[in-house]
């Protein structure tokens, strides 16, 4: 209860607060306790009739727009309750809501005061990191009479009806007044929009709702002591408004996130009591935690953390400063040629101009770096918690199909692939929503039987990981960790079960490693038996025994049948390029309900699986059909075969692709990726790319195998544009994006640098004009019958795009629907209802597998768009970059997800030769992209300008090697000739060169600061940039030109994967020297610069007029080149520093050639003599 005494609008006001409740029964007006507290401790009152809380009182509104209820009491009541009341004296100045009012005239009947709005009658509470809430103060139940007297009419134009009030408020929380008839027209069945705030009405007013509200309003809500609550709950509540709250935009609708709750203080959620309310009486039962209102606010699944402006602003400023310094430097160089060596000056200026252009392309894409984070608790609450539509709490997450590709079991050991499969099967994701597909492009029986052994061992490994929360869930990596495995383990049986699983894994490795010999022996035994049968049959038919018998040695399966894939001894229909398609379901789809283990299964599973879900995800072996005369398109063709197979068998709306040596290091990786796909705006995301991390790299990272500058600097920066590029593995795709469909919404960029933007809606023809869509845009087929003619045409074109499989065509709209966002999310127009995916998956049958076999045939892609627009794109050795480029070109965007714990880890070639061949393959693909229609110059308007720059730089960077080769030879030529790139080392030249160098170093330091890499990693990347630029990149340019001009096809061998991580052989490959012609240019450059330094120094020392400035410039230049090539030179020396013989041969040969050329170009004093010329006898 509260009362107020006021003398004037601007005078102090005394407010008295007590803990009185409403009147139980009777016709008196209703009253509620006000959410007003004081720091003075007060005792709470019980609900006894004789207490002040139960005493009847009247409630009204005083003049001047009063905020509190006035209570009519006599002097006796004031004296009796003086010890239980708290008085406040506040100063209320005149405001638009508090206007001066004349003193009320004494009348027999109470005067009705004007009704206040919902916002003005609400106390808002909130603060830093707190949800703002409104505490509503109700002071009259006679709202209809007030509305009539106050003249509250409908705000709809042309309507003057009386406003409809729900209690004392309008139907909508925004306070928009509307009459009953207009409300019925707008609300309809409850899904209409309010004319004021354009938001849907919460509930329709009916008699039942009013009755329940009246019943709740009649309950007495006593006042509880704040001190007692603080003492019991350990929390302190504050009514002070925080000034740290971020600025709210004016157009933000606060009514969407303000909630009214009933507590001991009236409306609010500061204290949430149990049924016994509060107090010291017998009914006291304590307090409960307030309900989680943030869940109703739809907390985001992800958040974008921009790089601090304290780092980003200086970074951008340094880019501008260095750009100006480069401009001044190049201007000075052009205006001051070296007339003594004009050819040397011309080559150096051309190289420097190209380097400046290449640096600018590289820096433009780094202007907007961002960091992102996810909230897995919100994902679990939204998709895996019980709700009205999902009472059992089944997972409502969409399905994920995981693709693993392998091609050669000799270079990609089956044990490595098996560990990758085990990490996938044990991932922390709903079992019934996960399916794993292994693509064996070699059709090897070794891979097939290794996968069967893996499925058997998974029945032990997966429950063990779930029970003890094992990380990582790759057994080879887990058992090989050099840390305390007991950390954070609390179960008493962990050590015993770990020992059992470790012993079982050792036996599993023995079985896997012995499979090649086992298959050979089995095949030899069967072949010998078949040969004897053939000879016996020939003898029975009395043929000539001396005639040799034609017998083909087959490869046999364990059940005594021929392996339909590749045989050890190649034969027709059983070779690497000629074999049938194979699909084998190793693990069937699991039961939708959890299968909990018991004690009786301990002897079978080796561990106690009580209270542990022992289900396993579906596991499928796939080997597509291969026949002579067909282009199978290497890895891209194998991935497209998996896309079609999985669409028929499981049809997960999202696809994760991994290389056979990239395993899941973080069991929550799939959930991290799903946070981006299912958050607001996720329907425009085509894929989520994770960074690549590697095991088994030498501590010094000699050849920059980690490639951290690309993955932690460039990719983070591209994430701030339109998204990172696809790098071939560790990527979660949206299946509809792989099918070549356009995003539901896109933006076209017009004008200079794409400053003008045009929004396009591409999901439905009715959502935008027809000319807004590109003719190549694919519209999704309707799920149900649709009378739209254009959609019927698009559906009729599906066989032309996707092939003749009707099952595949029917799965497309289903996958699109399952990948939609929840329809109750703000701003979602086409969503799915919550709980729609919490249904069991259809079981597999023979007809489904037969259909899957048909879509992996070698001729299925004929006369379709597979590889041209649908699936992985063909025509390049770097199909990954082209596939991501096509998606961005259609208007999709991608996300770069960097997790605290690495999501995936793999292996990288630490051998110098293998590393150079890997870089050669990447650079060749970039050259192919540059000379194809996938060049970013021809990108559509849906791609942002800076995203075009990033893709253009990806295609043009190998051409820098031509200028880099010339520039690395220039210091040697300068020392040989005694000239330099400038006439003299002037002060202007040195100042500009110093400015360029200092700004480059400062930019590197800031990149290190916002990306998290180290200075050592940045320097390793710079070194290998020059090593690759003088070895692999020139060869890539040459191969790319040969393919474009002469049509010479390019073939690459697979990179070998290490099969063991033993300490003795951990870095054995690092010291192995494998000769390759890619090593010739770097060796030549090193020899020339070392000889040139010796020649230049000797000339300066014995010259009559030494040019020390030119010598200093040339030597510094040569040392810069040699410092970058130091890892290359160290790699040539092997483990014990022994230089291979081939290096001495090349050194001697090059030294002789260079010496002869030098004598011919610059002969000794006396001019040319007769021995310098050649004459025929």
Short mmCIF file of C-alpha atoms in Angstrom, two decimals, residues 446-889:
data_model
loop_
_atom_site.label_atom_id
_atom_site.label_comp_id
_atom_site.label_asym_id
_atom_site.label_seq_id
_atom_site.Cartn_x
_atom_site.Cartn_y
_atom_site.Cartn_z
CA UNK A 446 42.06 -53.39 -48.14
CA UNK A 447 40.09 -50.21 -47.40
CA UNK A 448 36.83 -52.17 -47.37
CA UNK A 449 37.97 -54.70 -44.77
CA UNK A 450 39.71 -52.02 -42.72
CA UNK A 451 36.39 -50.20 -42.52
CA UNK A 452 34.69 -53.42 -41.38
CA UNK A 453 37.28 -53.78 -38.61
CA UNK A 454 36.73 -50.14 -37.69
CA UNK A 455 32.98 -50.68 -37.34
CA UNK A 456 33.65 -53.60 -35.02
CA UNK A 457 36.08 -51.66 -32.82
CA UNK A 458 33.70 -48.69 -32.70
CA UNK A 459 31.33 -50.70 -30.49
CA UNK A 460 33.98 -50.45 -27.77
CA UNK A 461 35.56 -47.10 -28.51
CA UNK A 462 32.43 -44.94 -28.92
CA UNK A 463 30.75 -45.88 -25.57
CA UNK A 464 34.10 -45.42 -23.84
CA UNK A 465 34.39 -41.88 -25.24
CA UNK A 466 30.82 -40.99 -24.26
CA UNK A 467 31.16 -42.36 -20.76
CA UNK A 468 34.43 -40.63 -19.87
CA UNK A 469 34.20 -37.55 -22.16
CA UNK A 470 37.38 -38.46 -24.01
CA UNK A 471 39.15 -35.73 -26.02
CA UNK A 472 40.34 -36.13 -28.70
CA UNK A 473 38.28 -39.04 -29.92
CA UNK A 474 40.89 -40.30 -32.32
CA UNK A 475 42.41 -43.31 -30.50
CA UNK A 476 45.86 -42.89 -32.05
CA UNK A 477 46.05 -39.26 -30.95
CA UNK A 478 44.46 -39.90 -27.57
CA UNK A 479 46.75 -42.75 -26.52
CA UNK A 480 49.78 -40.89 -27.91
CA UNK A 481 49.29 -37.74 -25.87
CA UNK A 482 52.19 -36.59 -23.71
CA UNK A 483 50.07 -35.40 -20.80
CA UNK A 484 48.36 -36.71 -17.70
CA UNK A 485 45.39 -38.74 -18.90
CA UNK A 486 43.85 -38.68 -15.40
CA UNK A 487 43.20 -34.95 -15.57
CA UNK A 488 39.50 -34.07 -15.05
CA UNK A 489 38.56 -37.77 -14.74
CA UNK A 490 36.46 -38.62 -11.69
CA UNK A 491 35.12 -42.11 -12.37
CA UNK A 492 36.79 -44.83 -10.36
CA UNK A 493 36.69 -47.36 -13.20
CA UNK A 494 38.37 -45.03 -15.71
CA UNK A 495 41.91 -46.41 -15.34
CA UNK A 496 40.78 -50.02 -15.56
CA UNK A 497 38.60 -49.42 -18.62
CA UNK A 498 41.23 -47.28 -20.31
CA UNK A 499 43.73 -50.10 -19.94
CA UNK A 500 41.27 -52.54 -21.53
CA UNK A 501 40.47 -50.22 -24.43
CA UNK A 502 44.16 -49.49 -24.99
CA UNK A 503 44.91 -53.22 -25.19
CA UNK A 504 42.01 -53.70 -27.58
CA UNK A 505 43.21 -50.82 -29.74
CA UNK A 506 46.69 -52.30 -29.96
CA UNK A 507 45.15 -55.53 -31.22
CA UNK A 508 43.02 -53.51 -33.63
CA UNK A 509 46.15 -51.88 -35.08
CA UNK A 510 47.77 -55.27 -35.51
CA UNK A 511 44.74 -56.53 -37.42
CA UNK A 512 44.66 -53.43 -39.65
CA UNK A 513 48.37 -53.52 -40.41
CA UNK A 514 48.24 -57.22 -41.19
CA UNK A 515 45.30 -56.92 -43.58
CA UNK A 516 47.40 -56.58 -46.78
CA UNK A 517 49.28 -59.77 -46.09
CA UNK A 518 46.12 -61.51 -44.91
CA UNK A 519 44.25 -60.61 -48.10
CA UNK A 520 47.18 -61.74 -50.22
CA UNK A 521 47.45 -65.10 -48.53
CA UNK A 522 43.72 -65.65 -48.72
CA UNK A 523 43.65 -64.69 -52.39
CA UNK A 524 46.63 -66.94 -53.18
CA UNK A 525 44.94 -69.87 -51.47
CA UNK A 526 41.67 -69.36 -53.33
CA UNK A 527 43.49 -68.78 -56.61
CA UNK A 528 45.52 -71.99 -56.18
CA UNK A 529 42.35 -73.89 -55.46
CA UNK A 530 40.63 -72.37 -58.49
CA UNK A 531 43.63 -73.17 -60.66
CA UNK A 532 43.55 -76.81 -59.58
CA UNK A 533 39.83 -76.96 -60.31
CA UNK A 534 40.42 -75.47 -63.74
CA UNK A 535 43.13 -78.01 -64.57
CA UNK A 536 40.99 -80.83 -63.26
CA UNK A 537 38.10 -79.69 -65.39
CA UNK A 538 40.38 -79.51 -68.40
CA UNK A 539 41.59 -83.04 -67.80
CA UNK A 540 38.05 -84.29 -67.50
CA UNK A 541 37.22 -82.80 -70.86
CA UNK A 542 40.33 -84.58 -72.31
CA UNK A 543 41.84 -81.46 -73.71
CA UNK A 544 45.50 -81.10 -74.57
CA UNK A 545 47.31 -80.91 -71.26
CA UNK A 546 50.32 -79.23 -72.82
CA UNK A 547 48.21 -76.23 -73.83
CA UNK A 548 48.63 -73.48 -71.20
CA UNK A 549 45.57 -72.73 -69.15
CA UNK A 550 44.38 -69.11 -69.08
CA UNK A 551 43.81 -68.24 -65.47
CA UNK A 552 43.31 -64.79 -63.90
CA UNK A 553 44.42 -64.26 -60.31
CA UNK A 554 41.51 -62.63 -58.52
CA UNK A 555 41.25 -60.88 -55.16
CA UNK A 556 38.96 -62.73 -52.79
CA UNK A 557 36.77 -61.54 -49.96
CA UNK A 558 36.59 -63.37 -46.63
CA UNK A 559 33.29 -65.03 -47.57
CA UNK A 560 34.87 -66.77 -50.57
CA UNK A 561 33.55 -64.47 -53.32
CA UNK A 562 35.34 -62.26 -55.81
CA UNK A 563 35.92 -58.68 -54.79
CA UNK A 564 33.93 -56.51 -57.27
CA UNK A 565 36.47 -53.70 -57.05
CA UNK A 566 40.14 -53.45 -57.90
CA UNK A 567 42.25 -56.61 -57.79
CA UNK A 568 45.90 -56.86 -56.91
CA UNK A 569 46.50 -58.21 -60.41
CA UNK A 570 44.64 -55.92 -62.76
CA UNK A 571 42.01 -57.58 -64.90
CA UNK A 572 39.08 -56.45 -67.07
CA UNK A 573 36.34 -54.99 -64.86
CA UNK A 574 38.69 -55.17 -61.87
CA UNK A 575 41.29 -52.41 -62.31
CA UNK A 576 41.63 -48.93 -60.82
CA UNK A 577 39.92 -47.32 -63.77
CA UNK A 578 37.51 -50.13 -64.56
CA UNK A 579 35.36 -51.60 -61.81
CA UNK A 580 31.74 -51.72 -60.68
CA UNK A 581 30.09 -49.44 -58.17
CA UNK A 582 29.99 -50.70 -54.57
CA UNK A 583 27.86 -49.62 -51.61
CA UNK A 584 27.98 -51.43 -48.29
CA UNK A 585 26.19 -50.33 -45.13
CA UNK A 586 28.61 -51.23 -42.34
CA UNK A 587 26.45 -49.83 -39.54
CA UNK A 588 22.69 -49.58 -40.05
CA UNK A 589 20.74 -46.45 -39.03
CA UNK A 590 20.33 -46.43 -35.25
CA UNK A 591 17.15 -46.64 -33.24
CA UNK A 592 15.59 -43.19 -32.66
CA UNK A 593 15.31 -43.91 -28.93
CA UNK A 594 18.47 -44.15 -26.79
CA UNK A 595 19.73 -47.68 -26.15
CA UNK A 596 21.25 -47.77 -22.69
CA UNK A 597 23.77 -50.45 -21.85
CA UNK A 598 23.62 -52.68 -18.78
CA UNK A 599 25.91 -54.76 -16.60
CA UNK A 600 25.22 -57.92 -18.57
CA UNK A 601 26.83 -56.40 -21.67
CA UNK A 602 30.07 -55.58 -19.87
CA UNK A 603 31.73 -58.84 -20.87
CA UNK A 604 30.88 -58.16 -24.53
CA UNK A 605 31.78 -54.45 -24.57
CA UNK A 606 34.78 -54.73 -22.20
CA UNK A 607 33.49 -51.72 -20.27
CA UNK A 608 30.52 -51.03 -18.05
CA UNK A 609 28.01 -49.25 -20.29
CA UNK A 610 25.36 -48.69 -17.64
CA UNK A 611 23.64 -45.34 -18.26
CA UNK A 612 25.60 -44.96 -21.52
CA UNK A 613 24.00 -44.75 -24.96
CA UNK A 614 25.60 -47.53 -27.00
CA UNK A 615 24.07 -46.65 -30.37
CA UNK A 616 26.36 -45.99 -33.34
CA UNK A 617 25.74 -43.69 -36.32
CA UNK A 618 25.17 -45.07 -39.79
CA UNK A 619 28.39 -45.98 -41.62
CA UNK A 620 28.46 -46.61 -45.38
CA UNK A 621 31.24 -47.68 -47.73
CA UNK A 622 30.95 -46.22 -51.26
CA UNK A 623 33.08 -46.85 -54.31
CA UNK A 624 31.70 -45.28 -57.47
CA UNK A 625 31.72 -47.08 -60.77
CA UNK A 626 34.62 -46.44 -63.12
CA UNK A 627 34.85 -47.43 -66.77
CA UNK A 628 37.32 -46.67 -69.58
CA UNK A 629 36.38 -43.75 -71.77
CA UNK A 630 34.78 -41.70 -68.99
CA UNK A 631 36.32 -38.71 -67.26
CA UNK A 632 35.86 -39.40 -63.58
CA UNK A 633 37.12 -35.94 -62.48
CA UNK A 634 39.27 -37.16 -59.61
CA UNK A 635 38.23 -36.01 -56.10
CA UNK A 636 35.45 -33.69 -57.29
CA UNK A 637 33.70 -36.56 -59.06
CA UNK A 638 33.99 -38.77 -55.98
CA UNK A 639 32.48 -36.07 -53.76
CA UNK A 640 29.56 -35.57 -56.15
CA UNK A 641 28.89 -39.31 -56.07
CA UNK A 642 28.73 -39.10 -52.26
CA UNK A 643 26.31 -36.17 -52.49
CA UNK A 644 23.89 -38.21 -54.59
CA UNK A 645 24.28 -41.37 -52.52
CA UNK A 646 23.72 -39.60 -49.21
CA UNK A 647 20.70 -37.74 -50.60
CA UNK A 648 18.95 -41.06 -51.18
CA UNK A 649 20.07 -42.92 -48.06
CA UNK A 650 20.06 -40.27 -45.31
CA UNK A 651 19.48 -36.85 -46.94
CA UNK A 652 21.02 -34.73 -44.22
CA UNK A 653 20.48 -31.03 -44.97
CA UNK A 654 24.11 -30.34 -44.04
CA UNK A 655 27.30 -32.01 -45.25
CA UNK A 656 30.73 -32.11 -43.63
CA UNK A 657 33.64 -33.12 -45.84
CA UNK A 658 36.97 -34.34 -44.47
CA UNK A 659 40.13 -35.76 -45.94
CA UNK A 660 41.05 -39.22 -44.75
CA UNK A 661 43.86 -37.80 -42.59
CA UNK A 662 41.79 -35.01 -41.01
CA UNK A 663 40.06 -36.24 -37.90
CA UNK A 664 37.69 -34.51 -35.48
CA UNK A 665 39.83 -33.11 -32.66
CA UNK A 666 36.94 -31.32 -30.89
CA UNK A 667 33.87 -33.49 -30.37
CA UNK A 668 31.67 -30.35 -30.29
CA UNK A 669 32.83 -29.15 -33.71
CA UNK A 670 29.57 -30.05 -35.47
CA UNK A 671 27.53 -28.18 -32.86
CA UNK A 672 29.78 -25.14 -33.28
CA UNK A 673 29.09 -25.14 -37.00
CA UNK A 674 25.36 -25.66 -36.54
CA UNK A 675 25.20 -22.54 -34.37
CA UNK A 676 26.02 -20.43 -37.43
CA UNK A 677 23.73 -22.35 -39.77
CA UNK A 678 20.70 -22.17 -37.46
CA UNK A 679 21.11 -18.64 -36.12
CA UNK A 680 19.31 -15.62 -37.49
CA UNK A 681 20.53 -15.02 -41.03
CA UNK A 682 21.91 -18.54 -41.24
CA UNK A 683 19.76 -19.36 -44.27
CA UNK A 684 22.16 -17.24 -46.36
CA UNK A 685 25.24 -19.19 -45.26
CA UNK A 686 26.44 -21.76 -47.80
CA UNK A 687 29.25 -23.25 -45.71
CA UNK A 688 31.15 -22.90 -42.46
CA UNK A 689 34.89 -23.29 -42.95
CA UNK A 690 37.13 -24.36 -40.06
CA UNK A 691 40.87 -23.66 -39.97
CA UNK A 692 43.26 -26.46 -40.76
CA UNK A 693 45.52 -27.56 -37.93
CA UNK A 694 48.18 -30.25 -38.19
CA UNK A 695 49.92 -32.88 -36.07
CA UNK A 696 53.45 -34.18 -36.47
CA UNK A 697 55.06 -30.93 -37.63
CA UNK A 698 58.58 -30.21 -36.46
CA UNK A 699 58.75 -27.67 -33.62
CA UNK A 700 60.54 -25.07 -35.74
CA UNK A 701 58.01 -25.47 -38.59
CA UNK A 702 60.85 -25.22 -41.10
CA UNK A 703 58.68 -25.12 -44.21
CA UNK A 704 55.69 -23.19 -42.78
CA UNK A 705 53.44 -26.26 -42.85
CA UNK A 706 51.02 -24.74 -40.35
CA UNK A 707 50.40 -21.89 -42.81
CA UNK A 708 49.10 -19.76 -39.95
CA UNK A 709 49.38 -16.47 -41.83
CA UNK A 710 46.81 -17.73 -44.31
CA UNK A 711 44.48 -19.49 -41.86
CA UNK A 712 44.62 -16.97 -39.01
CA UNK A 713 45.16 -13.70 -40.87
CA UNK A 714 43.81 -13.90 -44.41
CA UNK A 715 40.84 -16.15 -43.66
CA UNK A 716 39.78 -14.10 -40.61
CA UNK A 717 39.96 -10.97 -42.72
CA UNK A 718 37.86 -12.52 -45.51
CA UNK A 719 35.27 -13.47 -42.89
CA UNK A 720 34.62 -9.76 -42.49
CA UNK A 721 33.80 -9.47 -46.20
CA UNK A 722 31.58 -12.14 -47.76
CA UNK A 723 33.26 -15.08 -46.11
CA UNK A 724 36.38 -17.23 -46.36
CA UNK A 725 37.16 -19.38 -49.36
CA UNK A 726 36.70 -23.15 -49.27
CA UNK A 727 40.00 -24.94 -48.68
CA UNK A 728 39.00 -28.55 -49.40
CA UNK A 729 38.46 -30.08 -45.96
CA UNK A 730 36.97 -29.26 -42.57
CA UNK A 731 33.92 -27.53 -44.05
CA UNK A 732 30.18 -27.88 -43.29
CA UNK A 733 28.05 -27.26 -46.40
CA UNK A 734 24.39 -26.50 -46.82
CA UNK A 735 23.17 -29.20 -49.18
CA UNK A 736 20.96 -26.84 -51.19
CA UNK A 737 23.98 -24.60 -51.82
CA UNK A 738 25.85 -27.62 -53.22
CA UNK A 739 22.88 -28.26 -55.49
CA UNK A 740 23.49 -24.89 -57.13
CA UNK A 741 20.48 -23.07 -55.70
CA UNK A 742 20.61 -19.36 -55.02
CA UNK A 743 20.23 -18.02 -51.47
CA UNK A 744 16.81 -16.83 -50.29
CA UNK A 745 18.10 -13.26 -50.26
CA UNK A 746 21.00 -11.64 -52.03
CA UNK A 747 22.51 -8.20 -52.48
CA UNK A 748 23.71 -6.72 -55.76
CA UNK A 749 26.50 -4.16 -55.65
CA UNK A 750 26.53 -1.37 -58.22
CA UNK A 751 28.66 1.67 -58.88
CA UNK A 752 32.26 2.33 -57.99
CA UNK A 753 33.56 -0.24 -55.51
CA UNK A 754 30.01 -1.60 -55.12
CA UNK A 755 28.79 1.25 -52.93
CA UNK A 756 25.19 1.06 -54.18
CA UNK A 757 23.32 -1.99 -52.94
CA UNK A 758 20.11 -3.60 -54.16
CA UNK A 759 18.28 -6.24 -52.12
CA UNK A 760 16.98 -9.28 -53.97
CA UNK A 761 14.55 -11.97 -52.77
CA UNK A 762 15.18 -15.18 -54.67
CA UNK A 763 13.34 -17.90 -52.77
CA UNK A 764 9.90 -17.40 -54.32
CA UNK A 765 8.86 -15.70 -57.55
CA UNK A 766 6.10 -13.85 -55.67
CA UNK A 767 8.55 -12.31 -53.20
CA UNK A 768 10.27 -10.13 -55.79
CA UNK A 769 10.01 -9.04 -59.36
CA UNK A 770 10.96 -11.56 -61.97
CA UNK A 771 13.61 -9.35 -63.52
CA UNK A 772 15.40 -9.16 -60.16
CA UNK A 773 16.51 -12.76 -60.52
CA UNK A 774 19.25 -13.99 -62.79
CA UNK A 775 18.19 -16.35 -65.53
CA UNK A 776 20.60 -18.92 -64.11
CA UNK A 777 19.03 -18.83 -60.64
CA UNK A 778 17.52 -22.15 -59.67
CA UNK A 779 14.25 -21.96 -57.76
CA UNK A 780 13.61 -24.72 -55.26
CA UNK A 781 10.82 -27.09 -56.26
CA UNK A 782 7.69 -27.00 -54.13
CA UNK A 783 7.28 -29.59 -51.39
CA UNK A 784 3.53 -29.83 -51.88
CA UNK A 785 1.36 -29.26 -54.93
CA UNK A 786 1.69 -25.73 -56.23
CA UNK A 787 -0.33 -24.11 -58.97
CA UNK A 788 2.44 -21.72 -59.93
CA UNK A 789 3.41 -22.36 -63.54
CA UNK A 790 6.96 -21.09 -63.09
CA UNK A 791 7.59 -23.53 -60.27
CA UNK A 792 6.24 -26.34 -62.42
CA UNK A 793 8.73 -25.40 -65.12
CA UNK A 794 11.57 -25.41 -62.60
CA UNK A 795 10.49 -28.84 -61.37
CA UNK A 796 10.41 -30.14 -64.92
CA UNK A 797 14.00 -28.99 -65.41
CA UNK A 798 15.24 -30.96 -62.40
CA UNK A 799 16.13 -34.12 -64.40
CA UNK A 800 18.26 -32.01 -66.73
CA UNK A 801 20.17 -30.57 -63.82
CA UNK A 802 20.32 -33.46 -61.36
CA UNK A 803 19.87 -36.59 -63.46
CA UNK A 804 17.13 -39.11 -64.00
CA UNK A 805 16.73 -40.34 -60.42
CA UNK A 806 13.24 -39.48 -59.19
CA UNK A 807 14.23 -40.28 -55.60
CA UNK A 808 17.08 -37.79 -55.78
CA UNK A 809 14.79 -35.10 -57.18
CA UNK A 810 12.22 -35.76 -54.46
CA UNK A 811 14.85 -35.45 -51.74
CA UNK A 812 15.84 -31.89 -52.73
CA UNK A 813 12.85 -29.98 -51.26
CA UNK A 814 12.96 -32.19 -48.16
CA UNK A 815 16.59 -31.29 -47.52
CA UNK A 816 15.80 -27.62 -48.07
CA UNK A 817 12.91 -27.74 -45.61
CA UNK A 818 14.93 -29.52 -42.93
CA UNK A 819 17.69 -26.94 -43.23
CA UNK A 820 15.41 -23.98 -42.63
CA UNK A 821 15.49 -21.79 -39.56
CA UNK A 822 12.82 -22.02 -36.89
CA UNK A 823 9.76 -20.07 -37.90
CA UNK A 824 9.38 -18.40 -34.49
CA UNK A 825 12.70 -16.59 -34.87
CA UNK A 826 12.43 -12.84 -35.52
CA UNK A 827 12.57 -11.89 -39.17
CA UNK A 828 12.14 -15.44 -40.53
CA UNK A 829 9.59 -15.59 -43.34
CA UNK A 830 9.99 -19.18 -44.43
CA UNK A 831 10.86 -21.33 -41.48
CA UNK A 832 9.97 -24.70 -40.08
CA UNK A 833 8.02 -25.25 -36.85
CA UNK A 834 9.93 -26.27 -33.76
CA UNK A 835 9.98 -30.01 -33.18
CA UNK A 836 9.42 -30.88 -36.84
CA UNK A 837 12.71 -32.81 -37.02
CA UNK A 838 12.20 -34.72 -33.77
CA UNK A 839 10.78 -37.68 -35.68
CA UNK A 840 12.35 -41.06 -36.46
CA UNK A 841 14.19 -41.51 -39.73
CA UNK A 842 12.77 -43.90 -42.28
CA UNK A 843 14.57 -47.26 -42.25
CA UNK A 844 16.72 -48.34 -45.16
CA UNK A 845 15.46 -51.02 -47.51
CA UNK A 846 16.83 -52.84 -50.52
CA UNK A 847 15.10 -50.55 -52.98
CA UNK A 848 16.78 -47.48 -51.47
CA UNK A 849 20.26 -49.01 -51.67
CA UNK A 850 19.57 -50.11 -55.25
CA UNK A 851 18.64 -46.54 -56.15
CA UNK A 852 21.84 -45.34 -54.51
CA UNK A 853 23.84 -47.76 -56.67
CA UNK A 854 22.31 -46.28 -59.81
CA UNK A 855 23.38 -42.71 -58.97
CA UNK A 856 27.07 -43.67 -58.58
CA UNK A 857 27.27 -45.14 -62.06
CA UNK A 858 29.85 -43.63 -64.40
CA UNK A 859 27.26 -42.44 -66.94
CA UNK A 860 24.78 -40.86 -64.53
CA UNK A 861 26.26 -37.36 -64.93
CA UNK A 862 25.98 -37.37 -68.71
CA UNK A 863 23.88 -34.47 -70.01
CA UNK A 864 23.41 -33.05 -66.50
CA UNK A 865 24.83 -30.04 -64.68
CA UNK A 866 26.85 -32.05 -62.19
CA UNK A 867 30.30 -30.49 -62.08
CA UNK A 868 29.24 -27.42 -64.07
CA UNK A 869 26.85 -25.81 -61.60
CA UNK A 870 25.73 -28.60 -59.25
CA UNK A 871 28.05 -30.10 -56.65
CA UNK A 872 31.83 -29.79 -56.69
CA UNK A 873 32.97 -27.98 -59.84
CA UNK A 874 35.13 -29.78 -62.40
CA UNK A 875 37.97 -28.51 -64.54
CA UNK A 876 40.60 -27.54 -61.98
CA UNK A 877 43.04 -29.30 -59.69
CA UNK A 878 41.87 -26.91 -56.96
CA UNK A 879 38.19 -27.74 -57.22
CA UNK A 880 37.68 -26.53 -53.67
CA UNK A 881 38.43 -22.86 -54.41
CA UNK A 882 36.30 -22.91 -57.57
CA UNK A 883 33.35 -24.49 -55.72
CA UNK A 884 33.42 -21.84 -53.01
CA UNK A 885 33.82 -19.08 -55.60
CA UNK A 886 30.70 -20.22 -57.48
CA UNK A 887 28.65 -20.10 -54.28
CA UNK A 888 29.84 -16.61 -53.39
CA UNK A 889 29.16 -15.54 -56.96
#
